[in-house]
Amino acid sequence: MEMIGNSCKTTFHVFLVIMCYVRIVQLMDDQMVVNIGAIFDENSPELERAFSYGMETANATKYKFKIYAFRKVTDIRDIFQLSYTICEHLEKMVFALVCMSNIHSYEVIQAYSQALEVPVIVPSSPKSYNTDRFNYEIKMNPSIVPAMAEYIRNGGWTKVFYLFNSDDDYNMWRLQQLYELFNQHGKNITIMARQIDDPGTAHDILHRIDKLGVPCREKIFVLDFDRKRLPAFLKKLTEVGMNRDGYNYIITGLDTKDIDLRLFYHSGATFTGFQLLNTENEYLQRFLGKWNIPSRHENMSIPDFTTDLALMVDGIASLATALNVILVREQNAGRLKVFQRRRHEFFNTNESQGILCSPKVLFANGHEVLKALKNIEFSGITGHVQFNEDGERVNYTLQVYQSSYKQSPKKIGHWSSEEGLHLTTKPPPKPISESRVKIISTVLAQPFVQLKEKNDNGKPLQEYEGFCVDLLKEITATQFVNFTYKFVVQKDDEYGVKINGSWTGMIGEIVRRHADLAVAPLTITKEREADVDFTKPFMKTGISIMIKRPDKQKPGVFSFKEPLSNMVWLCITVGFLAVSTILFLVGRFSPYEWKENSTTGPSDDFNMLNSLWSNLGALMMQGSDIFPRSLSGRTAESAWWFFTLILISSYTANLAAFLTVEQFSIPINSVDDLAAQTSIKYGVLGGGSTITFFKESKVIVYEKMWRFMKFQNQSSGHIFMESNKGGWEKVKSSKGKYAFLLEESFNEYFNNRDPCSTMKVGTTLNSFGYGIALPLHSKISKGVNLAVLHLREIGHIIRLRQKWWVDRGQCGGVTGSKGKKSLSLSNVSGIFHILIGGLVLAMLVSIVEYAMHVNCKRRKKYKIQKKKEKALKKEAVPNKGELQPLRTNGSDGALDIKGLCYTQEYQTSPANLITFEGITENGQTQL
């Protein structure tokens, strides 16, 4: 029995062992569900779609587990909300976090990951190289800096301009890594970094960089801008003119192929960038087939598959691969550690099921998951996926793309972190036309083509110079054409006129193919375009009028009255008289103007003369010694004072301008004025588009002018000039009796030449452009045309015009005054005449007054004498009752009654009784 019992116990133990093993195998064979946490920004719905596709792809793989994701969409810039979401996910026992990271959330995510030892997968990390602070980060995006450094070294550049925006520090990290890589290889490469806050206002910075003394072929720029700011910066490059041949740009990022560079399609600048996605990758091709099929629950359009989305998909694949490695290893060992479950749920530790932020509970197996992630290696849609001990991508490959003239971004090679840079193709060389020297037909027309000035030794520095010479140099320096040439000057200086079906001048040389190009101020016309090929216009102009600059008007004697018109002066005079009359009437009728205690009536203070004198003093700002006392008088006087205040202020302000600014008397101001008169003759260039314009014009004014010019040319000749310079010389020597019609460009040039005696009047009669003529169907027509457009777009033609028209002008500010100007005697002679005239008038008035006074006194004396004589004639013996007149003594008219004695007593009345008592001896009368 004892043996039977022992046998039963042994059998039972074996049974238990077998059952346990079977249970373990069953647990291992069950498909487990592994939790992960995913946090998305609310502004990135396309990343959620990529995450779903990555989950679907990972779960479709024959792993013995399924991945379940706790997703949360939040504003990752809100640190509090982001922290709460991370802790919420960790409590659900997640094996890893998949988080979107930017400059706002990076520090928060890494802090929680490092503190709780939870691996975090960042599909697109803003930081591109390792730091010792965070060890639990798996960065899916590889660094572009080593590829840039090798490309720059391979190109042989010794100076690099690094332009970046300043919203974050990650641009500085890439710049620092680039410095370190150059120093490690011992290359003497200078980096000139420029921080640009707003690409839209970067004109001054770019202009200074463009002016640096570095040859064009040496200039290379690294553009480290986010994708939102990059288009504005690229547009600014074209505005500054930094899209010329020889400018090389490297654009940071892993999606250069997707950048819109159509703005530079016809420019000479070269753009180079790197692409992580390889279109030849079979995994990528299969995935894109699924990606482009919309699901039934999707309402939005399918977004373009970018590099960031691909990194998200490979991030899920990396986590799934690492978890599968751990599970297979534990199954082979027959012991579950990381995947240990209780009641079909994962537990972190014996005390806690999840990972807690507070109180702090670490992820017990976090280091195991991290180690597995760093040791995986597989091929994904972003290429070979492998990490080093720092969680960075290694053994990866970047595709090198380049965009140049008329080429969209095109693959020219690749860069590998293991093998380095391999360029399969080189940038195409400049197109080269026929090898023979091109013949350039031209005419001597300043400032377009002229003989170069000689140096001190009397030897010419170069045969020709001018605007067209410089323009042709710029054209051949572009990447569109490349040929050697020589100038041949037209002997007859004709541009080209069709006579009897045959062309003369430069057009004839092109038509007969005696010349390859005609580079001159050659007008594009419909008739010429039919027989030759023209480029796009390199300059716009039109027919204008040149006349002799009128002599400066000498100021008149009464120039001081010019600030006011004659009508104003008349109104002032009328107002002066009217106000004086009002004051006179007020003084007569207002009792308050009478003197105090006056019983004789109105005062004489404001008689007519005093009223005129008072108002004149106010007008001259001198005042008067009499003032009105009544309210009515003061009202009238106040109104006059206010009137004179405004009048004198306005007059003084205008007087300064009229005395200092020299005036011109221009005989004609427009083409209508020129056509309406006959005293001034006018003409045009004998052979060219200007004379053709007047011949063929149907405008009445121009037909009339053409008939006048033909008549004058037949009668007197010398109306049609052989050259524009000849017309300019005739205008100078004609003393204002000849006007010359020519292109505006020549008009402006000659007006700025010594002796600065000509000027342009009126507006242009028409509008046309100058172009370069080539034979029909010439092989270089397209290249020359593109070169002209390129130079016009980048502003080189404007610079050439500034150089030859403005910088080399000899007149400067002819129409304006320079510095301070003193008034001459002729400017103010009128006031001296007024002063002298006033003094002379005062003397004359004084003489007249004296003469009048003497005359009045003499007349008064004469009247008294007459009376005296009459009295003497009537002297006789008085009758009774009559009083005889007394004689006067002497010439003074005094009465002489000496010797007279009246003894008769006149009896009239007692009151009127007068008795002469007698006469004293001294002649006094005693009554």
PDB file of N, CA and C in Angstrom, residues 798-832:
ATOM      1  N   ILE A 798      18.197  97.899 -65.054  1.00  0.00           N
ATOM      2  CA  ILE A 798      17.957  99.165 -64.349  1.00  0.00           C
ATOM      3  C   ILE A 798      19.270  99.745 -63.834  1.00  0.00           C
ATOM      4  N   ARG A 799      20.146  98.864 -63.356  1.00  0.00           N
ATOM      5  CA  ARG A 799      21.446  99.338 -62.871  1.00  0.00           C
ATOM      6  C   ARG A 799      22.275  99.926 -64.003  1.00  0.00           C
ATOM      7  N   LEU A 800      22.227  99.316 -65.181  1.00  0.00           N
ATOM      8  CA  LEU A 800      22.979  99.842 -66.323  1.00  0.00           C
ATOM      9  C   LEU A 800      22.434 101.199 -66.750  1.00  0.00           C
ATOM     10  N   ARG A 801      21.122 101.345 -66.734  1.00  0.00           N
ATOM     11  CA  ARG A 801      20.545 102.646 -67.095  1.00  0.00           C
ATOM     12  C   ARG A 801      20.956 103.721 -66.087  1.00  0.00           C
ATOM     13  N   GLN A 802      20.970 103.372 -64.824  1.00  0.00           N
ATOM     14  CA  GLN A 802      21.413 104.308 -63.797  1.00  0.00           C
ATOM     15  C   GLN A 802      22.869 104.715 -64.035  1.00  0.00           C
ATOM     16  N   LYS A 803      23.672 103.757 -64.440  1.00  0.00           N
ATOM     17  CA  LYS A 803      25.095 104.025 -64.644  1.00  0.00           C
ATOM     18  C   LYS A 803      25.313 105.006 -65.794  1.00  0.00           C
ATOM     19  N   TRP A 804      24.645 104.808 -66.924  1.00  0.00           N
ATOM     20  CA  TRP A 804      24.956 105.584 -68.123  1.00  0.00           C
ATOM     21  C   TRP A 804      24.138 106.861 -68.254  1.00  0.00           C
ATOM     22  N   TRP A 805      22.989 106.957 -67.605  1.00  0.00           N
ATOM     23  CA  TRP A 805      22.161 108.158 -67.735  1.00  0.00           C
ATOM     24  C   TRP A 805      22.323 109.108 -66.550  1.00  0.00           C
ATOM     25  N   VAL A 806      22.404 108.553 -65.360  1.00  0.00           N
ATOM     26  CA  VAL A 806      22.403 109.389 -64.158  1.00  0.00           C
ATOM     27  C   VAL A 806      23.815 109.598 -63.622  1.00  0.00           C
ATOM     28  N   ASP A 807      24.520 108.479 -63.385  1.00  0.00           N
ATOM     29  CA  ASP A 807      25.838 108.582 -62.763  1.00  0.00           C
ATOM     30  C   ASP A 807      26.834 109.354 -63.627  1.00  0.00           C
ATOM     31  N   ARG A 808      26.680 109.248 -64.939  1.00  0.00           N
ATOM     32  CA  ARG A 808      27.613 109.933 -65.834  1.00  0.00           C
ATOM     33  C   ARG A 808      27.050 111.239 -66.383  1.00  0.00           C
ATOM     34  N   GLY A 809      25.966 111.723 -65.819  1.00  0.00           N
ATOM     35  CA  GLY A 809      25.417 113.008 -66.249  1.00  0.00           C
ATOM     36  C   GLY A 809      26.341 114.151 -65.881  1.00  0.00           C
ATOM     37  N   GLN A 810      26.311 115.220 -66.667  1.00  0.00           N
ATOM     38  CA  GLN A 810      27.204 116.361 -66.484  1.00  0.00           C
ATOM     39  C   GLN A 810      26.484 117.634 -66.041  1.00  0.00           C
ATOM     40  N   CYS A 811      25.168 117.533 -65.883  1.00  0.00           N
ATOM     41  CA  CYS A 811      24.417 118.745 -65.556  1.00  0.00           C
ATOM     42  C   CYS A 811      23.968 118.786 -64.108  1.00  0.00           C
ATOM     43  N   GLY A 812      23.755 117.639 -63.520  1.00  0.00           N
ATOM     44  CA  GLY A 812      23.283 117.632 -62.142  1.00  0.00           C
ATOM     45  C   GLY A 812      21.923 118.273 -62.060  1.00  0.00           C
ATOM     46  N   GLY A 813      21.700 119.069 -61.036  1.00  0.00           N
ATOM     47  CA  GLY A 813      20.408 119.741 -60.852  1.00  0.00           C
ATOM     48  C   GLY A 813      20.362 121.052 -61.592  1.00  0.00           C
ATOM     49  N   VAL A 814      20.155 121.013 -62.918  1.00  0.00           N
ATOM     50  CA  VAL A 814      20.135 122.251 -63.707  1.00  0.00           C
ATOM     51  C   VAL A 814      18.925 123.094 -63.356  1.00  0.00           C
ATOM     52  N   THR A 815      17.806 122.436 -63.157  1.00  0.00           N
ATOM     53  CA  THR A 815      16.578 123.168 -62.919  1.00  0.00           C
ATOM     54  C   THR A 815      16.439 123.638 -61.498  1.00  0.00           C
ATOM     55  N   GLY A 816      17.200 123.123 -60.610  1.00  0.00           N
ATOM     56  CA  GLY A 816      17.088 123.506 -59.212  1.00  0.00           C
ATOM     57  C   GLY A 816      18.257 124.346 -58.793  1.00  0.00           C
ATOM     58  N   SER A 817      18.109 124.993 -57.694  1.00  0.00           N
ATOM     59  CA  SER A 817      19.170 125.837 -57.165  1.00  0.00           C
ATOM     60  C   SER A 817      19.971 125.077 -56.160  1.00  0.00           C
ATOM     61  N   LYS A 818      21.238 125.303 -56.119  1.00  0.00           N
ATOM     62  CA  LYS A 818      22.137 124.602 -55.204  1.00  0.00           C
ATOM     63  C   LYS A 818      22.530 125.555 -54.085  1.00  0.00           C
ATOM     64  N   GLY A 819      22.339 125.125 -52.883  1.00  0.00           N
ATOM     65  CA  GLY A 819      22.754 125.904 -51.739  1.00  0.00           C
ATOM     66  C   GLY A 819      21.916 127.167 -51.587  1.00  0.00           C
ATOM     67  N   LYS A 820      22.461 128.147 -50.885  1.00  0.00           N
ATOM     68  CA  LYS A 820      21.760 129.384 -50.631  1.00  0.00           C
ATOM     69  C   LYS A 820      21.977 130.353 -51.791  1.00  0.00           C
ATOM     70  N   LYS A 821      20.958 131.123 -52.074  1.00  0.00           N
ATOM     71  CA  LYS A 821      21.043 132.061 -53.183  1.00  0.00           C
ATOM     72  C   LYS A 821      20.763 133.470 -52.667  1.00  0.00           C
ATOM     73  N   SER A 822      21.643 134.404 -52.983  1.00  0.00           N
ATOM     74  CA  SER A 822      21.456 135.787 -52.565  1.00  0.00           C
ATOM     75  C   SER A 822      20.635 136.524 -53.611  1.00  0.00           C
ATOM     76  N   LEU A 823      19.816 137.455 -53.146  1.00  0.00           N
ATOM     77  CA  LEU A 823      19.026 138.255 -54.057  1.00  0.00           C
ATOM     78  C   LEU A 823      19.907 139.336 -54.676  1.00  0.00           C
ATOM     79  N   SER A 824      19.801 139.463 -55.979  1.00  0.00           N
ATOM     80  CA  SER A 824      20.543 140.509 -56.676  1.00  0.00           C
ATOM     81  C   SER A 824      19.736 141.796 -56.667  1.00  0.00           C
ATOM     82  N   LEU A 825      20.391 142.880 -57.103  1.00  0.00           N
ATOM     83  CA  LEU A 825      19.730 144.175 -57.137  1.00  0.00           C
ATOM     84  C   LEU A 825      18.536 144.161 -58.079  1.00  0.00           C
ATOM     85  N   SER A 826      18.655 143.368 -59.164  1.00  0.00           N
ATOM     86  CA  SER A 826      17.542 143.330 -60.117  1.00  0.00           C
ATOM     87  C   SER A 826      16.297 142.724 -59.501  1.00  0.00           C
ATOM     88  N   ASN A 827      16.466 141.851 -58.482  1.00  0.00           N
ATOM     89  CA  ASN A 827      15.305 141.245 -57.843  1.00  0.00           C
ATOM     90  C   ASN A 827      14.521 142.240 -56.998  1.00  0.00           C
ATOM     91  N   VAL A 828      15.228 143.215 -56.425  1.00  0.00           N
ATOM     92  CA  VAL A 828      14.575 144.144 -55.487  1.00  0.00           C
ATOM     93  C   VAL A 828      14.654 145.582 -55.961  1.00  0.00           C
ATOM     94  N   SER A 829      14.949 145.781 -57.233  1.00  0.00           N
ATOM     95  CA  SER A 829      15.099 147.156 -57.720  1.00  0.00           C
ATOM     96  C   SER A 829      13.793 147.930 -57.647  1.00  0.00           C
ATOM     97  N   GLY A 830      12.686 147.247 -57.721  1.00  0.00           N
ATOM     98  CA  GLY A 830      11.392 147.912 -57.704  1.00  0.00           C
ATOM     99  C   GLY A 830      11.140 148.675 -56.424  1.00  0.00           C
ATOM    100  N   ILE A 831      11.550 148.075 -55.306  1.00  0.00           N
ATOM    101  CA  ILE A 831      11.291 148.761 -54.032  1.00  0.00           C
ATOM    102  C   ILE A 831      12.165 150.011 -53.901  1.00  0.00           C
ATOM    103  N   PHE A 832      13.391 149.947 -54.496  1.00  0.00           N
ATOM    104  CA  PHE A 832      14.223 151.153 -54.496  1.00  0.00           C
ATOM    105  C   PHE A 832      13.592 152.244 -55.367  1.00  0.00           C
TER     106      PHE A 832
END
